Every structure is written in structure tokens, then in C-alpha cells.
Amino acid sequence: MDAYKKTIQELLAVAGIAMEGKAPYDIRVHNPKFFKRVIEEGSLGLGEAYMDGWWDCEALDEFFMRILRANLEKTVKGNFKILWTAFRARFFNLQTKKLSKNLIVQHYNVGNDLYEKMLDKNMMYSCGFWENADNLDEAQENKLELICQKLKLEPGMKVLDIGCGWGGFAAYAAKNHHVEVVGITLSEEQAKLAKQRCKGLPVEIRLQDYRDVDEPFDRILSIGMMEHVGAKNHRAYMEVVNRNLKDNGITLLHTIGNNESFEFTDPWIDKYIFPNSLIPSAAQLTKAMEGKLLIEDWHNFGLHYDYTLMAWLSRFKAAWSELRNRYDDRFYRMWEYYLNCCAGSFRARKNQLWQIVMVKDTFQGDYKAVRTLAGIHSA
């Protein structure tokens, strides 16, 4: 056990982290089995040990930021579990229609009550745009308006929202830009609430896989959905957009971006948060676009996701007294760990947030990129 502990101490020291130290990002270990578990199981063991209460840290977000900046994930050699994760991602399509539905059920069907408490009034489960925003509601409304302006929406247009969540964008665009929106999702819980929230608006919410859509749209977008598509389906996604987008249409992709190309995700995130997910790299996306879509604009504001995640964490903690009747303490520690580790990854610039505007080669006219808001509607 002493050898395991010494190894962990040395690794943490590289990142400027101590055990039982006084800094808020230092860790306190409660179970001596922690060291062996982390060495043998890597990030999966680290996360599960936290869920089990084997260790604590006052500022988890800062802990992860330091770990990731020190590239410790490349220092520790992977074990068989990590190798298997990589193997199955390389040789199997983990985002088939059936498996995609199972993925959505695990995460997005957790319970609307959790998301209603944690998210903003529009229930946007993606990065906000914090320019001139003082709170989460403003940041998310800024994001919605930014997307609408980038899409150059005009009254009467027909818009497809792939992975529409709880209908936040659909409702906002229909109310403020007078467009007709078709929103598709694989989550029955999301669809049910989205229909309620969009009642009386020119919005249709469908339980449908994006690969089954076959009709013309003036505009197509997806917000925080590409992370669930998978490397083996990036090309299929671009083909679906190309097939359904009108010749002079515009499409926007709002997605987390990875600095490197992978075909598998972190083992702990894969098991507990987003099964079979994958954050795409720029290389993976541009390869998928070739011959199908042209890039008009690529906007990166990754640090805004750090602010968004910390706002979600604050709201989640504030609502825990109301939520704990349905969710146990292990779930609390899992969700706390998830939001903090993601915030740390954006703060360390390991992940980015991209909004990519694309058109077909039939597009006519001059597309002018949008970086700041030219006025904002009030939904």
C-alpha cells in the first residue's frame, strides 16, 4: 500500500496538489484502499472512490484543472478496462439507432425535476454565452439569440432542431423570430415536457432519430447533440443535414470540441454520465464535412462553459434539499464530481465550445459572421 500511496503523492505533486494540505484543491483521503484503486483503475477508480466517500476536496474544479494542465492522464498507463473501452469504440458502432436511444434514456430520463432546478428558465443543457450576462438566465438567452442571428432567421422559415432537449430553442425562436420549428429527440421525458413548454407555438416535437428525417428545411441546427453522435456517425450526420437543407439554407452546429482525436471517452463519464459519448475534434468534424458542407464561420468560446457549469453546480447544490427525497447521497457526489471535473477541463482548455456555421455549395450570397449580439429579444 505504501508504494501506491507514494506513487499518487508524486503524481499529485507534479500538479502542485498535496494530500492533507491546506490549499482548497488539496485532497483528503479517508480510505487507505484509495491509492491502489486509483493506480489500478485510473479515472474510473478516482471517480468511483469519490462517489463512495473515500476522498474529498474542497475545490474539485481547481483540483481537476491542475490535474489536466499537468497532463497526468498521460502519465498513468491505462489498464485492461481502458484498453477495452478503446477497442470496442474502434471496432463497433456504439451509436446505432438502438444504442443511441438507450444512451438518451440513461441520462436525460433521470428526471425533469433535476434539470428544472439546475438549468435556466429556458432549460438549456448546453453552454451559455456570457458576454454582457450577469446570471445563467441571461447567458442562456444570449446563446439562443446568438444562434438565431447566426442562422439569419426570417419569419416563416422552417427550422429543424436536432436533439431539441426540452424545447428551449424551439420556443424561443418561434416566439421571437416567428419561425416554424420541428424539434426531434430520443428522450420521452424531454419530449413530454418540450410539448408542454411549446404549447400554442408553431412547434412540432417528435420522438425521432436524426437519421430518419427526410424533408426540406430552411435552417438546421443542433445544440449539444454532436457529442452523442459518435465518430463512426459524424459523416452520416453531415449527410443527413446536406439531404434535408435547402440549397440556400444555413446550418449551425453547437458542440463541445476536443483538442485531440479520440474514438472513445473517459471511462467514468462513459459509465455514469454519457454512455458511448464522444467529444469530436476539429479534424474529425472537417473530415466528415468534406464534399457535403462548407464552413462559413467557426466560433470558439470554451471558457464560457466553465462559467455555465459552475452556475449549474451552484443551482444544483441550492436545490438539493428538495431533490434528496428522490436521489441518494451517492448520486449527489456523482453529480457534484461530474460538474466540477467538466468545469476543470474547460478551465484547463482541454475542451472547447464551438459554434460552426455551414452551408451547401449551392449557397448564394455573402455570409457575414456574428460574434456579438445586435440587440436581444425578451422571451
Short mmCIF file of C-alpha atoms in Angstrom, two decimals:
data_model
loop_
_atom_site.label_atom_id
_atom_site.label_comp_id
_atom_site.label_asym_id
_atom_site.label_seq_id
_atom_site.Cartn_x
_atom_site.Cartn_y
_atom_site.Cartn_z
CA MET A 1 0.00 0.00 0.00
CA ASP A 2 2.88 2.38 0.77
CA ALA A 3 4.14 2.08 -2.81
CA TYR A 4 0.73 3.01 -4.21
CA LYS A 5 0.48 5.97 -1.86
CA LYS A 6 3.95 7.20 -2.77
CA THR A 7 3.14 7.00 -6.48
CA ILE A 8 -0.06 9.02 -6.04
CA GLN A 9 1.74 11.60 -3.92
CA GLU A 10 4.42 12.02 -6.56
CA LEU A 11 1.87 12.36 -9.37
CA LEU A 12 -0.18 14.92 -7.48
CA ALA A 13 2.94 16.88 -6.63
CA VAL A 14 3.59 17.36 -10.35
CA ALA A 15 0.25 19.17 -10.48
CA GLY A 16 1.00 21.16 -7.31
CA ILE A 17 -1.53 19.18 -5.26
CA ALA A 18 -0.84 17.78 -1.79
CA MET A 19 -2.59 15.23 0.41
CA GLU A 20 -3.95 16.68 3.63
CA GLY A 21 -2.66 20.08 2.57
CA LYS A 22 -4.17 23.48 3.32
CA ALA A 23 -4.97 24.60 -0.24
CA PRO A 24 -8.63 24.20 -1.31
CA TYR A 25 -7.55 21.96 -4.22
CA ASP A 26 -5.57 19.57 -1.97
CA ILE A 27 -7.22 16.22 -1.24
CA ARG A 28 -8.12 14.40 1.96
CA VAL A 29 -8.09 10.60 1.78
CA HIS A 30 -10.45 8.72 4.12
CA ASN A 31 -9.87 5.14 2.95
CA PRO A 32 -6.34 3.71 2.51
CA LYS A 33 -7.61 1.49 -0.33
CA PHE A 34 -7.97 4.69 -2.40
CA PHE A 35 -4.37 4.61 -3.65
CA LYS A 36 -4.42 1.08 -5.07
CA ARG A 37 -7.85 1.67 -6.61
CA VAL A 38 -6.72 4.77 -8.50
CA ILE A 39 -3.47 3.22 -9.73
CA GLU A 40 -5.26 0.10 -11.00
CA GLU A 41 -8.43 1.71 -12.37
CA GLY A 42 -7.37 5.19 -13.40
CA SER A 43 -10.08 7.84 -13.85
CA LEU A 44 -12.86 5.29 -13.29
CA GLY A 45 -11.41 4.36 -9.91
CA LEU A 46 -10.85 8.00 -8.99
CA GLY A 47 -14.46 8.88 -9.72
CA GLU A 48 -15.99 5.85 -8.06
CA ALA A 49 -13.82 6.37 -4.98
CA TYR A 50 -15.18 9.90 -4.70
CA MET A 51 -18.76 8.65 -5.07
CA ASP A 52 -18.06 6.13 -2.30
CA GLY A 53 -16.71 8.84 0.03
CA TRP A 54 -13.13 7.56 0.03
CA TRP A 55 -11.69 11.06 -0.56
CA ASP A 56 -12.72 14.70 -0.56
CA CYS A 57 -11.56 18.02 -1.92
CA GLU A 58 -12.87 21.47 -1.09
CA ALA A 59 -12.39 22.82 -4.64
CA LEU A 60 -12.85 19.91 -7.03
CA ASP A 61 -12.96 22.22 -10.05
CA GLU A 62 -9.48 23.55 -9.23
CA PHE A 63 -8.22 20.04 -8.49
CA PHE A 64 -9.22 18.88 -11.96
CA MET A 65 -7.91 21.99 -13.66
CA ARG A 66 -4.47 21.33 -12.15
CA ILE A 67 -4.57 17.61 -12.92
CA LEU A 68 -5.45 18.25 -16.56
CA ARG A 69 -2.95 21.05 -17.07
CA ALA A 70 -0.23 18.75 -15.75
CA ASN A 71 -1.26 16.06 -18.29
CA LEU A 72 -1.33 13.40 -15.57
CA GLU A 73 -3.78 11.37 -17.64
CA LYS A 74 -0.88 10.66 -20.00
CA THR A 75 1.50 9.77 -17.17
CA VAL A 76 -0.50 6.87 -15.75
CA LYS A 77 -0.59 3.85 -18.02
CA GLY A 78 -4.02 2.50 -18.89
CA ASN A 79 -5.21 -0.87 -17.66
CA PHE A 80 -7.31 -3.55 -19.37
CA LYS A 81 -10.60 -1.71 -18.72
CA ILE A 82 -9.38 1.39 -20.51
CA LEU A 83 -7.94 -0.69 -23.36
CA TRP A 84 -11.29 -2.46 -23.77
CA THR A 85 -13.09 0.88 -23.91
CA ALA A 86 -10.80 1.95 -26.73
CA PHE A 87 -11.13 -1.40 -28.52
CA ARG A 88 -14.91 -1.50 -28.55
CA ALA A 89 -15.12 2.11 -29.74
CA ARG A 90 -12.75 1.35 -32.60
CA PHE A 91 -14.46 -1.78 -33.89
CA PHE A 92 -18.12 -1.29 -33.05
CA ASN A 93 -20.63 1.46 -33.82
CA LEU A 94 -21.71 2.46 -30.30
CA GLN A 95 -24.27 4.99 -31.58
CA THR A 96 -26.58 2.78 -33.63
CA LYS A 97 -30.23 3.80 -33.51
CA LYS A 98 -30.99 1.29 -30.74
CA LEU A 99 -27.94 2.12 -28.64
CA SER A 100 -28.47 5.87 -29.11
CA LYS A 101 -31.93 5.56 -27.60
CA ASN A 102 -30.52 3.61 -24.63
CA LEU A 103 -27.92 6.35 -24.07
CA ILE A 104 -30.58 9.06 -24.00
CA VAL A 105 -32.76 7.09 -21.61
CA GLN A 106 -29.95 6.73 -19.05
CA HIS A 107 -29.03 10.42 -18.81
CA TYR A 108 -31.94 12.53 -19.98
CA ASN A 109 -34.67 10.43 -18.43
CA VAL A 110 -33.12 10.81 -14.97
CA GLY A 111 -35.93 13.17 -14.06
CA ASN A 112 -37.17 16.52 -15.30
CA ASP A 113 -37.25 17.75 -11.70
CA LEU A 114 -33.44 17.66 -11.51
CA TYR A 115 -32.99 19.62 -14.72
CA GLU A 116 -35.73 22.13 -13.91
CA LYS A 117 -33.90 23.01 -10.68
CA MET A 118 -30.41 23.05 -12.17
CA LEU A 119 -30.93 24.77 -15.51
CA ASP A 120 -32.12 28.22 -16.57
CA LYS A 121 -35.71 29.23 -17.33
CA ASN A 122 -35.35 28.02 -20.95
CA MET A 123 -33.90 24.69 -19.75
CA MET A 124 -30.83 24.81 -21.96
CA TYR A 125 -28.45 21.96 -21.12
CA SER A 126 -25.51 23.42 -23.04
CA CYS A 127 -23.01 26.26 -22.79
CA GLY A 128 -24.33 29.77 -22.27
CA PHE A 129 -22.92 32.92 -23.88
CA TRP A 130 -21.77 35.12 -21.00
CA GLU A 131 -20.95 38.30 -22.87
CA ASN A 132 -22.82 41.09 -21.02
CA ALA A 133 -24.61 38.48 -18.88
CA ASP A 134 -24.88 38.66 -15.09
CA ASN A 135 -26.60 35.32 -14.48
CA LEU A 136 -27.42 31.96 -16.04
CA ASP A 137 -30.80 33.03 -17.46
CA GLU A 138 -29.21 35.93 -19.30
CA ALA A 139 -26.28 33.84 -20.57
CA GLN A 140 -28.57 31.18 -22.00
CA GLU A 141 -30.92 33.70 -23.59
CA ASN A 142 -27.84 35.36 -25.11
CA LYS A 143 -26.83 31.98 -26.54
CA LEU A 144 -30.26 31.41 -28.07
CA GLU A 145 -30.30 34.86 -29.66
CA LEU A 146 -26.73 34.45 -30.89
CA ILE A 147 -27.71 31.23 -32.66
CA CYS A 148 -30.79 32.85 -34.17
CA GLN A 149 -28.70 35.73 -35.51
CA LYS A 150 -26.04 33.38 -36.88
CA LEU A 151 -28.77 31.40 -38.67
CA LYS A 152 -30.17 34.65 -40.16
CA LEU A 153 -33.70 33.59 -39.24
CA GLU A 154 -36.58 35.22 -41.06
CA PRO A 155 -40.34 34.96 -40.34
CA GLY A 156 -41.97 31.94 -41.96
CA MET A 157 -38.83 29.83 -42.22
CA LYS A 158 -38.99 26.13 -41.36
CA VAL A 159 -36.26 25.09 -38.89
CA LEU A 160 -35.08 21.64 -37.77
CA ASP A 161 -33.64 21.37 -34.25
CA ILE A 162 -31.76 18.05 -33.98
CA GLY A 163 -31.65 16.97 -30.34
CA CYS A 164 -34.12 19.61 -29.19
CA GLY A 165 -33.94 18.86 -25.46
CA TRP A 166 -36.83 20.38 -23.54
CA GLY A 167 -37.75 22.70 -26.41
CA GLY A 168 -35.85 25.78 -25.23
CA PHE A 169 -34.55 26.86 -28.62
CA ALA A 170 -37.75 25.90 -30.43
CA ALA A 171 -39.90 28.02 -28.12
CA TYR A 172 -37.51 30.99 -28.20
CA ALA A 173 -37.12 31.02 -32.00
CA ALA A 174 -40.86 30.57 -32.61
CA LYS A 175 -41.79 33.38 -30.19
CA ASN A 176 -39.14 35.91 -31.13
CA HIS A 177 -38.31 35.17 -34.76
CA HIS A 178 -41.69 33.86 -35.93
CA VAL A 179 -40.37 30.67 -37.48
CA GLU A 180 -41.83 27.16 -37.59
CA VAL A 181 -39.70 24.61 -35.72
CA VAL A 182 -39.53 20.82 -35.80
CA GLY A 183 -37.65 19.52 -32.76
CA ILE A 184 -36.52 15.90 -32.53
CA THR A 185 -35.31 13.95 -29.50
CA LEU A 186 -34.99 10.32 -28.39
CA SER A 187 -35.98 11.04 -24.80
CA GLU A 188 -39.63 10.53 -23.93
CA GLU A 189 -39.22 12.65 -20.79
CA GLN A 190 -37.77 15.51 -22.80
CA ALA A 191 -40.42 15.26 -25.50
CA LYS A 192 -43.25 15.29 -22.96
CA LEU A 193 -42.04 18.47 -21.27
CA ALA A 194 -40.99 20.12 -24.55
CA LYS A 195 -44.53 19.72 -25.92
CA GLN A 196 -45.93 21.37 -22.79
CA ARG A 197 -43.45 24.25 -22.96
CA CYS A 198 -44.10 24.84 -26.68
CA LYS A 199 -47.89 24.58 -26.50
CA GLY A 200 -49.63 27.16 -28.67
CA LEU A 201 -46.50 27.84 -30.74
CA PRO A 202 -45.72 26.72 -34.32
CA VAL A 203 -43.53 23.94 -32.93
CA GLU A 204 -43.70 20.19 -33.54
CA ILE A 205 -41.82 17.92 -31.13
CA ARG A 206 -41.08 14.41 -32.39
CA LEU A 207 -39.57 11.26 -30.92
CA GLN A 208 -37.32 10.59 -33.89
CA ASP A 209 -33.74 9.64 -34.76
CA TYR A 210 -32.00 12.28 -36.86
CA ARG A 211 -31.13 9.63 -39.44
CA ASP A 212 -34.83 9.14 -40.19
CA VAL A 213 -35.56 12.77 -41.13
CA ASP A 214 -36.25 13.29 -44.84
CA GLU A 215 -37.87 16.67 -45.65
CA PRO A 216 -36.65 20.15 -46.66
CA PHE A 217 -35.73 22.82 -44.11
CA ASP A 218 -34.56 26.42 -44.47
CA ARG A 219 -32.35 26.10 -41.40
CA ILE A 220 -30.95 23.15 -39.43
CA LEU A 221 -29.16 23.25 -36.09
CA SER A 222 -28.09 21.07 -33.22
CA ILE A 223 -27.13 22.30 -29.76
CA GLY A 224 -25.06 19.93 -27.61
CA MET A 225 -26.06 16.86 -29.61
CA MET A 226 -22.95 16.12 -31.70
CA GLU A 227 -21.22 14.75 -28.58
CA HIS A 228 -23.67 11.81 -28.76
CA VAL A 229 -23.28 11.10 -32.46
CA GLY A 230 -20.00 9.16 -32.29
CA ALA A 231 -17.01 9.19 -34.64
CA LYS A 232 -18.46 6.47 -36.85
CA ASN A 233 -21.57 8.59 -37.46
CA HIS A 234 -20.10 12.07 -38.00
CA ARG A 235 -20.26 11.55 -41.75
CA ALA A 236 -23.83 10.26 -41.55
CA TYR A 237 -24.84 13.38 -39.61
CA MET A 238 -23.39 15.69 -42.27
CA GLU A 239 -25.10 13.67 -44.99
CA VAL A 240 -28.47 13.99 -43.20
CA VAL A 241 -28.01 17.76 -42.93
CA ASN A 242 -26.97 18.01 -46.58
CA ARG A 243 -30.01 15.96 -47.67
CA ASN A 244 -32.54 17.99 -45.68
CA LEU A 245 -31.10 21.51 -46.00
CA LYS A 246 -32.46 23.66 -48.82
CA ASP A 247 -29.97 24.85 -51.43
CA ASN A 248 -29.66 28.33 -49.91
CA GLY A 249 -30.08 27.15 -46.34
CA ILE A 250 -27.80 27.60 -43.33
CA THR A 251 -26.91 25.06 -40.63
CA LEU A 252 -25.28 25.59 -37.23
CA LEU A 253 -23.50 23.09 -35.02
CA HIS A 254 -23.05 23.97 -31.32
CA THR A 255 -20.75 21.37 -29.79
CA ILE A 256 -18.03 20.72 -27.25
CA GLY A 257 -14.73 20.24 -29.03
CA ASN A 258 -11.70 18.12 -28.17
CA ASN A 259 -8.13 19.24 -28.79
CA GLU A 260 -7.21 15.72 -29.95
CA SER A 261 -8.97 13.00 -31.95
CA PHE A 262 -10.25 10.01 -29.97
CA GLU A 263 -12.70 7.20 -30.65
CA PHE A 264 -13.61 6.64 -27.00
CA THR A 265 -14.43 8.76 -23.98
CA ASP A 266 -13.29 8.90 -20.37
CA PRO A 267 -14.26 5.61 -18.63
CA TRP A 268 -16.00 7.30 -15.68
CA ILE A 269 -18.02 9.67 -17.92
CA ASP A 270 -18.87 6.70 -20.15
CA LYS A 271 -20.18 4.60 -17.26
CA TYR A 272 -22.04 7.18 -15.17
CA ILE A 273 -22.90 10.24 -17.26
CA PHE A 274 -22.89 9.91 -21.05
CA PRO A 275 -22.59 6.27 -22.19
CA ASN A 276 -20.98 5.83 -25.62
CA SER A 277 -20.47 9.57 -25.99
CA LEU A 278 -17.55 11.20 -27.78
CA ILE A 279 -16.37 14.80 -27.89
CA PRO A 280 -15.32 15.41 -31.51
CA SER A 281 -12.10 17.04 -32.64
CA ALA A 282 -11.82 19.66 -35.36
CA ALA A 283 -10.12 17.09 -37.60
CA GLN A 284 -12.95 14.59 -37.17
CA LEU A 285 -15.61 17.18 -37.96
CA THR A 286 -13.90 18.67 -41.00
CA LYS A 287 -13.26 15.22 -42.44
CA ALA A 288 -16.96 14.42 -42.04
CA MET A 289 -17.95 17.68 -43.79
CA GLU A 290 -15.85 17.11 -46.91
CA GLY A 291 -17.95 17.20 -50.05
CA LYS A 292 -21.14 17.80 -48.05
CA LEU A 293 -20.93 21.14 -46.26
CA LEU A 294 -18.79 24.28 -46.41
CA ILE A 295 -17.63 26.20 -43.34
CA GLU A 296 -18.70 29.84 -43.20
CA ASP A 297 -17.77 30.52 -39.57
CA TRP A 298 -16.09 28.76 -36.63
CA HIS A 299 -16.51 30.47 -33.25
CA ASN A 300 -14.80 29.23 -30.06
CA PHE A 301 -15.87 30.41 -26.59
CA GLY A 302 -14.87 27.42 -24.46
CA LEU A 303 -14.25 29.33 -21.24
CA HIS A 304 -17.95 30.24 -21.18
CA TYR A 305 -18.66 26.57 -20.43
CA ASP A 306 -16.63 26.84 -17.23
CA TYR A 307 -18.94 29.65 -16.08
CA THR A 308 -22.02 27.68 -17.15
CA LEU A 309 -21.03 24.52 -15.32
CA MET A 310 -20.26 26.37 -12.11
CA ALA A 311 -23.65 28.08 -12.32
CA TRP A 312 -25.33 24.68 -12.73
CA LEU A 313 -23.38 23.35 -9.75
CA SER A 314 -24.47 26.27 -7.58
CA ARG A 315 -28.13 25.77 -8.52
CA PHE A 316 -27.89 22.00 -8.01
CA LYS A 317 -26.46 22.42 -4.51
CA ALA A 318 -29.07 25.03 -3.61
CA ALA A 319 -31.88 22.70 -4.71
CA TRP A 320 -30.51 19.55 -3.05
CA SER A 321 -32.78 19.82 -0.01
CA GLU A 322 -35.73 19.48 -2.40
CA LEU A 323 -34.16 16.79 -4.58
CA ARG A 324 -32.72 14.48 -1.92
CA ASN A 325 -36.06 12.72 -1.39
CA ARG A 326 -35.64 11.19 -4.86
CA TYR A 327 -31.85 10.94 -5.21
CA ASP A 328 -29.43 9.43 -2.69
CA ASP A 329 -26.14 10.84 -1.37
CA ARG A 330 -24.07 8.78 -3.81
CA PHE A 331 -25.96 10.44 -6.68
CA TYR A 332 -25.19 13.84 -5.14
CA ARG A 333 -21.47 13.07 -5.04
CA MET A 334 -21.61 11.71 -8.61
CA TRP A 335 -23.31 14.85 -9.95
CA GLU A 336 -21.01 17.14 -7.95
CA TYR A 337 -17.98 15.28 -9.32
CA TYR A 338 -19.34 15.42 -12.89
CA LEU A 339 -19.98 19.17 -12.95
CA ASN A 340 -16.67 20.02 -11.27
CA CYS A 341 -14.50 17.80 -13.44
CA CYS A 342 -16.11 19.21 -16.60
CA ALA A 343 -15.60 22.79 -15.40
CA GLY A 344 -11.95 21.98 -14.69
CA SER A 345 -11.49 20.59 -18.20
CA PHE A 346 -12.69 23.81 -19.84
CA ARG A 347 -10.65 25.95 -17.44
CA ALA A 348 -7.57 23.93 -18.38
CA ARG A 349 -8.52 24.41 -22.06
CA LYS A 350 -8.60 20.66 -22.67
CA ASN A 351 -12.06 21.11 -24.15
CA GLN A 352 -13.52 23.91 -26.24
CA LEU A 353 -17.01 25.08 -27.19
CA TRP A 354 -17.57 25.60 -30.89
CA GLN A 355 -20.36 27.12 -32.91
CA ILE A 356 -19.80 26.17 -36.55
CA VAL A 357 -21.89 27.68 -39.33
CA MET A 358 -22.06 25.70 -42.57
CA VAL A 359 -23.81 25.85 -45.94
CA LYS A 360 -24.07 23.70 -49.05
CA ASP A 361 -22.04 24.52 -52.15
CA THR A 362 -25.28 25.78 -53.70
CA PHE A 363 -25.43 28.70 -51.22
CA GLN A 364 -25.60 32.13 -52.84
CA GLY A 365 -24.74 35.43 -51.24
CA ASP A 366 -22.26 36.73 -48.67
CA TYR A 367 -22.48 35.23 -45.18
CA LYS A 368 -21.49 37.75 -42.51
CA ALA A 369 -20.29 36.18 -39.25
CA VAL A 370 -21.80 37.19 -35.91
CA ARG A 371 -19.63 37.50 -32.80
CA THR A 372 -21.59 39.89 -30.58
CA LEU A 373 -25.31 40.38 -30.19
CA ALA A 374 -27.06 43.08 -32.18
CA GLY A 375 -29.86 43.54 -29.67
CA ILE A 376 -31.67 40.76 -27.86
CA HIS A 377 -35.31 39.81 -27.69
CA SER A 378 -37.13 39.12 -24.42
CA ALA A 379 -38.74 35.71 -24.35
#
